[in-house]
Amino acid sequence: MAERTDGRIVAAVESFLEHVRHARGLSDQTVRAYANDLDQFVAFAAARGSTGLQDLGLELLRDWLWEADQRGLARSTIARRSSSVRAFTRWASETGVLATDPGVRLRAPKGAAHLPRVVSSDQVRTVLDQLAVRADTDDAGALRDLAVVELLYAAAIRVSELVGIDVVDLDRSRLTVRVLGKGGKERVVPFGVPARDALEAWLERGRPLLGGRTTPPEPSALFLGDRGARLGVRSAYRIVARALEGLPGGGPSGPHTFRHTAATHLLDGGADLRAVQELLGHASLGTTQVYTHVSSARLREVYRTAHPRA
């Protein structure tokens, strides 16, 4: 049965966004990316007098990507735009909004390969040692920051997963934590004894102090912000950025640095790729394989500096 729209591109886009928001269980970040890209496509089409579904063809889609290329947008941005509009036209075809799928032949340049920032084991140890010195003062914020970074590195979880953890999700006896990943998929991931010790110190000596700053107190969240409410993503970014400040090497300084680093260190230590995939919660093994490239790059660097005939 065909999806009901009023024949306008903008109405079809709105129906598609409702579908991905409520029926497919995609993350808010993914839905926002679709909405941003398709809003720009609708504006581009309207500026050229193409507002009806009868105007939605391969030539219009190609013109949109070509215009983005002429403006100097990054290849990764153009590739993402292509993916968004192809998802829309595929849905429109499958639901009968369009008779055929004009996006099936759309091609966009592949995004440039991006290797995530990884810090060394010694650098991780330095960061954690510095945080531990601050936590020894029993400052509530310092106890929290140490527990946050320890868990990010130990469990290799996403920042969105970290801030969504409740106290009941933590099993300190089994050294596991339950997290809610992309698409609402739940998984249980392990962590080590240092992370457990930091979490226990936070729960026993830090959280009660911050938890009393809201009325009523926050009853469930594992991590709290400075005002006593659940720790937010931006606050987690600031915690990690401060912890990584001053370390040599470029690249992003957000929470994903520790996720990338943990995955790479696991592979460097001989972990099976599929085991790392399960730990990270990746739907595709191909997503996890980027870390093999990071490990290979490090191996080549060691080879060039250490082998007498490199």
Short mmCIF file of C-alpha atoms in Angstrom, two decimals:
data_model
loop_
_atom_site.label_atom_id
_atom_site.label_comp_id
_atom_site.label_asym_id
_atom_site.label_seq_id
_atom_site.Cartn_x
_atom_site.Cartn_y
_atom_site.Cartn_z
CA MET A 1 0.00 0.00 0.00
CA ALA A 2 1.39 3.36 -1.03
CA GLU A 3 2.36 5.89 1.64
CA ARG A 4 0.00 8.86 1.56
CA THR A 5 1.61 12.22 0.76
CA ASP A 6 0.31 15.35 -0.97
CA GLY A 7 2.62 14.97 -3.97
CA ARG A 8 5.30 17.36 -2.73
CA ILE A 9 8.91 16.41 -2.12
CA VAL A 10 8.87 18.15 1.26
CA ALA A 11 5.84 16.13 2.41
CA ALA A 12 7.47 12.88 1.36
CA VAL A 13 10.64 13.82 3.25
CA GLU A 14 8.58 14.56 6.37
CA SER A 15 6.92 11.13 6.10
CA PHE A 16 10.31 9.46 5.67
CA LEU A 17 11.72 11.20 8.76
CA GLU A 18 8.69 10.11 10.78
CA HIS A 19 9.35 6.56 9.59
CA VAL A 20 13.02 6.47 10.60
CA ARG A 21 12.26 8.25 13.88
CA HIS A 22 9.50 5.93 15.09
CA ALA A 23 9.58 2.71 13.07
CA ARG A 24 13.26 1.92 12.62
CA GLY A 25 14.58 2.84 16.05
CA LEU A 26 17.55 4.81 14.72
CA SER A 27 19.54 6.98 17.11
CA ASP A 28 18.62 10.65 17.51
CA GLN A 29 21.98 11.59 15.99
CA THR A 30 21.28 9.55 12.84
CA VAL A 31 17.78 10.99 12.48
CA ARG A 32 19.15 14.53 12.87
CA ALA A 33 21.74 13.84 10.17
CA TYR A 34 19.03 12.59 7.79
CA ALA A 35 16.87 15.62 8.58
CA ASN A 36 19.69 18.11 8.05
CA ASP A 37 20.78 16.59 4.73
CA LEU A 38 17.26 16.22 3.35
CA ASP A 39 16.21 19.72 4.45
CA GLN A 40 19.11 21.05 2.40
CA PHE A 41 18.10 18.85 -0.54
CA VAL A 42 14.50 20.14 -0.39
CA ALA A 43 15.75 23.74 -0.33
CA PHE A 44 18.08 23.05 -3.28
CA ALA A 45 15.24 21.46 -5.28
CA ALA A 46 12.82 24.28 -4.45
CA ALA A 47 15.33 26.90 -5.59
CA ARG A 48 15.26 25.21 -8.99
CA GLY A 49 11.49 25.03 -9.11
CA SER A 50 11.41 21.30 -8.35
CA THR A 51 8.87 20.88 -5.57
CA GLY A 52 6.72 17.97 -6.78
CA LEU A 53 7.50 14.28 -6.67
CA GLN A 54 7.34 14.20 -10.47
CA ASP A 55 10.50 16.36 -10.44
CA LEU A 56 12.45 13.95 -8.24
CA GLY A 57 14.82 12.21 -10.63
CA LEU A 58 18.43 11.12 -10.93
CA GLU A 59 19.46 14.37 -12.63
CA LEU A 60 18.21 16.46 -9.70
CA LEU A 61 20.05 14.26 -7.22
CA ARG A 62 23.27 14.45 -9.23
CA ASP A 63 22.98 18.24 -9.52
CA TRP A 64 22.68 18.50 -5.74
CA LEU A 65 25.86 16.53 -5.15
CA TRP A 66 27.68 18.34 -7.97
CA GLU A 67 26.76 21.70 -6.43
CA ALA A 68 28.12 20.53 -3.07
CA ASP A 69 31.36 19.50 -4.75
CA GLN A 70 31.66 22.90 -6.46
CA ARG A 71 31.27 24.58 -3.08
CA GLY A 72 34.25 22.63 -1.81
CA LEU A 73 32.44 20.49 0.74
CA ALA A 74 34.43 17.56 2.10
CA ARG A 75 34.18 14.29 0.24
CA SER A 76 32.94 12.63 3.43
CA THR A 77 30.11 15.20 3.65
CA ILE A 78 29.09 14.59 0.03
CA ALA A 79 29.19 10.84 0.61
CA ARG A 80 26.95 11.22 3.65
CA ARG A 81 24.52 13.38 1.67
CA SER A 82 24.40 10.73 -1.02
CA SER A 83 23.66 8.08 1.58
CA SER A 84 20.86 10.15 3.13
CA VAL A 85 19.08 10.91 -0.12
CA ARG A 86 19.43 7.31 -1.34
CA ALA A 87 17.86 6.07 1.90
CA PHE A 88 14.97 8.46 1.28
CA THR A 89 14.39 7.47 -2.36
CA ARG A 90 14.69 3.78 -1.49
CA TRP A 91 11.98 4.19 1.16
CA ALA A 92 9.84 6.23 -1.26
CA SER A 93 10.07 3.50 -3.87
CA GLU A 94 9.37 0.67 -1.43
CA THR A 95 6.30 2.42 -0.03
CA GLY A 96 4.88 3.46 -3.41
CA VAL A 97 5.50 7.18 -3.02
CA LEU A 98 7.69 6.92 -6.14
CA ALA A 99 7.16 4.46 -8.97
CA THR A 100 10.91 3.83 -9.25
CA ASP A 101 13.99 4.58 -7.17
CA PRO A 102 16.03 7.38 -8.82
CA GLY A 103 18.75 7.08 -6.17
CA VAL A 104 19.72 3.52 -7.02
CA ARG A 105 22.16 4.76 -9.69
CA LEU A 106 23.46 7.71 -7.67
CA ARG A 107 27.17 7.62 -6.94
CA ALA A 108 29.20 9.86 -4.71
CA PRO A 109 32.93 10.08 -3.99
CA LYS A 110 34.04 7.85 -1.17
CA GLY A 111 35.04 9.70 1.96
CA ALA A 112 38.72 9.94 2.67
CA ALA A 113 40.02 7.24 4.96
CA HIS A 114 40.01 8.48 8.53
CA LEU A 115 42.12 6.79 11.15
CA PRO A 116 40.90 7.60 14.67
CA ARG A 117 43.26 9.09 17.21
CA VAL A 118 44.95 6.50 19.39
CA VAL A 119 47.16 7.18 22.40
CA SER A 120 49.82 4.80 23.65
CA SER A 121 49.56 2.54 26.69
CA ASP A 122 52.09 4.72 28.50
CA GLN A 123 50.06 7.83 27.73
CA VAL A 124 46.88 6.19 29.00
CA ARG A 125 48.72 5.27 32.19
CA THR A 126 49.94 8.85 32.56
CA VAL A 127 46.42 10.24 32.15
CA LEU A 128 44.94 7.80 34.67
CA ASP A 129 47.76 8.39 37.17
CA GLN A 130 47.16 12.15 37.01
CA LEU A 131 43.44 11.67 37.53
CA ALA A 132 44.12 9.31 40.44
CA VAL A 133 46.26 11.95 42.17
CA ARG A 134 43.35 14.39 41.99
CA ALA A 135 40.89 11.72 43.14
CA ASP A 136 43.02 11.02 46.24
CA THR A 137 41.86 14.40 47.58
CA ASP A 138 38.30 12.94 47.77
CA ASP A 139 37.00 15.75 45.59
CA ALA A 140 33.68 14.48 44.19
CA GLY A 141 34.32 15.77 40.68
CA ALA A 142 37.80 14.25 40.60
CA LEU A 143 36.47 10.87 41.76
CA ARG A 144 33.87 11.00 38.99
CA ASP A 145 36.36 12.03 36.31
CA LEU A 146 38.67 9.13 37.16
CA ALA A 147 35.77 6.66 37.08
CA VAL A 148 34.53 8.07 33.75
CA VAL A 149 37.89 7.74 32.00
CA GLU A 150 38.64 4.34 33.54
CA LEU A 151 35.30 2.97 32.30
CA LEU A 152 35.58 4.54 28.85
CA TYR A 153 38.94 2.89 28.33
CA ALA A 154 38.20 -0.39 30.11
CA ALA A 155 34.86 -1.08 28.40
CA ALA A 156 35.48 0.76 25.09
CA ILE A 157 31.96 2.20 25.19
CA ARG A 158 30.47 5.17 23.35
CA VAL A 159 29.92 8.43 25.21
CA SER A 160 26.16 8.13 24.63
CA GLU A 161 26.30 4.70 26.27
CA LEU A 162 28.34 6.02 29.18
CA VAL A 163 25.95 8.81 30.14
CA GLY A 164 22.95 6.47 29.82
CA ILE A 165 24.22 3.98 32.40
CA ASP A 166 22.18 3.62 35.59
CA VAL A 167 23.60 2.39 38.90
CA VAL A 168 21.62 -0.86 38.55
CA ASP A 169 23.34 -1.55 35.22
CA LEU A 170 26.65 -2.02 37.00
CA ASP A 171 27.62 -5.48 38.28
CA ARG A 172 30.72 -4.93 40.39
CA SER A 173 31.04 -8.57 41.41
CA ARG A 174 31.09 -9.83 37.81
CA LEU A 175 32.93 -6.76 36.49
CA THR A 176 30.34 -6.07 33.78
CA VAL A 177 28.10 -3.18 32.80
CA ARG A 178 24.92 -3.19 30.73
CA VAL A 179 24.73 -0.45 28.08
CA LEU A 180 22.20 0.60 25.48
CA GLY A 181 23.87 1.02 22.09
CA LYS A 182 22.83 2.29 18.68
CA GLY A 183 19.36 1.30 17.51
CA GLY A 184 18.34 0.48 21.09
CA LYS A 185 20.52 -2.64 21.13
CA GLU A 186 21.52 -3.71 24.63
CA ARG A 187 24.78 -5.50 25.41
CA VAL A 188 26.80 -6.41 28.47
CA VAL A 189 30.50 -5.50 28.39
CA PRO A 190 33.33 -6.35 30.79
CA PHE A 191 35.72 -4.02 32.56
CA GLY A 192 38.78 -4.55 34.74
CA VAL A 193 39.70 -4.26 38.40
CA PRO A 194 41.16 -0.69 38.16
CA ALA A 195 37.87 0.52 36.68
CA ARG A 196 35.95 -1.32 39.41
CA ASP A 197 38.05 0.34 42.12
CA ALA A 198 37.50 3.78 40.59
CA LEU A 199 33.75 3.15 40.27
CA GLU A 200 33.48 1.98 43.88
CA ALA A 201 35.31 5.07 45.12
CA TRP A 202 32.99 7.27 43.07
CA LEU A 203 29.84 5.51 44.28
CA GLU A 204 30.88 5.47 47.92
CA ARG A 205 32.64 8.81 48.34
CA GLY A 206 31.83 11.01 45.34
CA ARG A 207 28.31 10.39 44.08
CA PRO A 208 26.58 11.01 47.44
CA LEU A 209 28.09 14.50 47.54
CA LEU A 210 26.97 15.50 44.04
CA GLY A 211 23.67 13.63 44.34
CA GLY A 212 22.53 15.95 47.11
CA ARG A 213 22.70 19.04 44.87
CA THR A 214 19.34 18.43 43.14
CA THR A 215 15.82 18.34 44.55
CA PRO A 216 14.77 15.60 44.43
CA PRO A 217 18.14 13.83 44.15
CA GLU A 218 18.94 11.94 40.92
CA PRO A 219 18.11 8.33 41.91
CA SER A 220 19.31 6.27 38.98
CA ALA A 221 22.16 7.73 36.89
CA LEU A 222 25.61 6.23 37.47
CA PHE A 223 27.41 9.46 36.62
CA LEU A 224 26.31 12.91 37.77
CA GLY A 225 27.30 16.37 36.62
CA ASP A 226 28.55 19.09 38.93
CA ARG A 227 24.98 20.20 39.70
CA GLY A 228 23.81 16.74 40.63
CA ALA A 229 21.81 15.85 37.52
CA ARG A 230 22.70 13.03 35.12
CA LEU A 231 26.03 13.68 33.39
CA GLY A 232 25.50 14.96 29.85
CA VAL A 233 27.43 14.21 26.68
CA ARG A 234 28.99 17.69 26.55
CA SER A 235 30.20 17.41 30.13
CA ALA A 236 31.74 14.02 29.37
CA TYR A 237 33.56 15.59 26.42
CA ARG A 238 34.95 18.30 28.68
CA ILE A 239 36.15 15.74 31.23
CA VAL A 240 38.06 13.82 28.57
CA ALA A 241 39.41 16.93 26.85
CA ARG A 242 40.89 18.11 30.16
CA ALA A 243 42.38 14.67 30.81
CA LEU A 244 44.05 14.52 27.38
CA GLU A 245 45.22 18.14 27.41
CA GLY A 246 48.94 18.38 26.95
CA LEU A 247 49.46 14.92 25.48
CA PRO A 248 51.58 14.94 22.31
CA GLY A 249 49.87 14.05 19.03
CA GLY A 250 47.02 15.61 17.10
CA GLY A 251 43.46 14.56 16.50
CA PRO A 252 40.21 14.75 18.43
CA SER A 253 40.30 14.78 22.22
CA GLY A 254 36.80 13.45 22.90
CA PRO A 255 35.58 10.30 24.69
CA HIS A 256 35.87 8.25 21.47
CA THR A 257 39.64 8.57 21.78
CA PHE A 258 39.54 6.03 24.60
CA ARG A 259 37.15 3.76 22.68
CA HIS A 260 39.47 3.81 19.66
CA THR A 261 42.50 3.35 21.87
CA ALA A 262 41.02 0.39 23.75
CA ALA A 263 40.04 -1.36 20.51
CA THR A 264 43.50 -0.86 19.02
CA HIS A 265 45.28 -2.02 22.19
CA LEU A 266 43.12 -5.16 22.26
CA LEU A 267 44.05 -6.01 18.68
CA ASP A 268 47.70 -5.20 19.33
CA GLY A 269 47.52 -7.64 22.23
CA GLY A 270 46.19 -10.45 20.06
CA ALA A 271 42.41 -10.15 20.58
CA ASP A 272 40.19 -11.72 17.92
CA LEU A 273 38.60 -9.18 15.57
CA ARG A 274 35.11 -10.62 16.06
CA ALA A 275 35.49 -10.46 19.83
CA VAL A 276 36.40 -6.78 19.52
CA GLN A 277 33.41 -6.27 17.21
CA GLU A 278 31.11 -7.74 19.88
CA LEU A 279 32.70 -5.63 22.61
CA LEU A 280 32.25 -2.43 20.61
CA GLY A 281 28.70 -3.27 19.55
CA HIS A 282 29.41 -2.88 15.83
CA ALA A 283 26.73 -4.32 13.55
CA SER A 284 29.29 -4.85 10.78
CA LEU A 285 32.74 -6.40 11.02
CA GLY A 286 33.86 -3.88 8.39
CA THR A 287 33.35 -1.06 10.90
CA THR A 288 35.69 -2.78 13.35
CA GLN A 289 38.35 -3.38 10.70
CA VAL A 290 39.43 0.28 10.78
CA TYR A 291 41.32 -0.64 13.95
CA THR A 292 43.33 -3.26 12.07
CA HIS A 293 44.52 -0.43 9.82
CA VAL A 294 45.59 1.55 12.89
CA SER A 295 47.46 -1.47 14.25
CA SER A 296 49.10 -2.09 10.88
CA ALA A 297 50.20 1.53 10.67
CA ARG A 298 51.82 1.23 14.08
CA LEU A 299 53.48 -2.03 13.09
CA ARG A 300 54.96 -0.42 9.98
CA GLU A 301 56.28 2.47 12.05
CA VAL A 302 57.94 0.10 14.53
CA TYR A 303 59.38 -1.92 11.64
CA ARG A 304 60.88 1.15 9.95
CA THR A 305 62.55 2.32 13.16
CA ALA A 306 63.68 -1.06 14.50
CA HIS A 307 64.52 -3.38 11.61
CA PRO A 308 68.11 -3.08 10.36
CA ARG A 309 67.09 -3.53 6.72
CA ALA A 310 63.84 -1.57 6.74
#
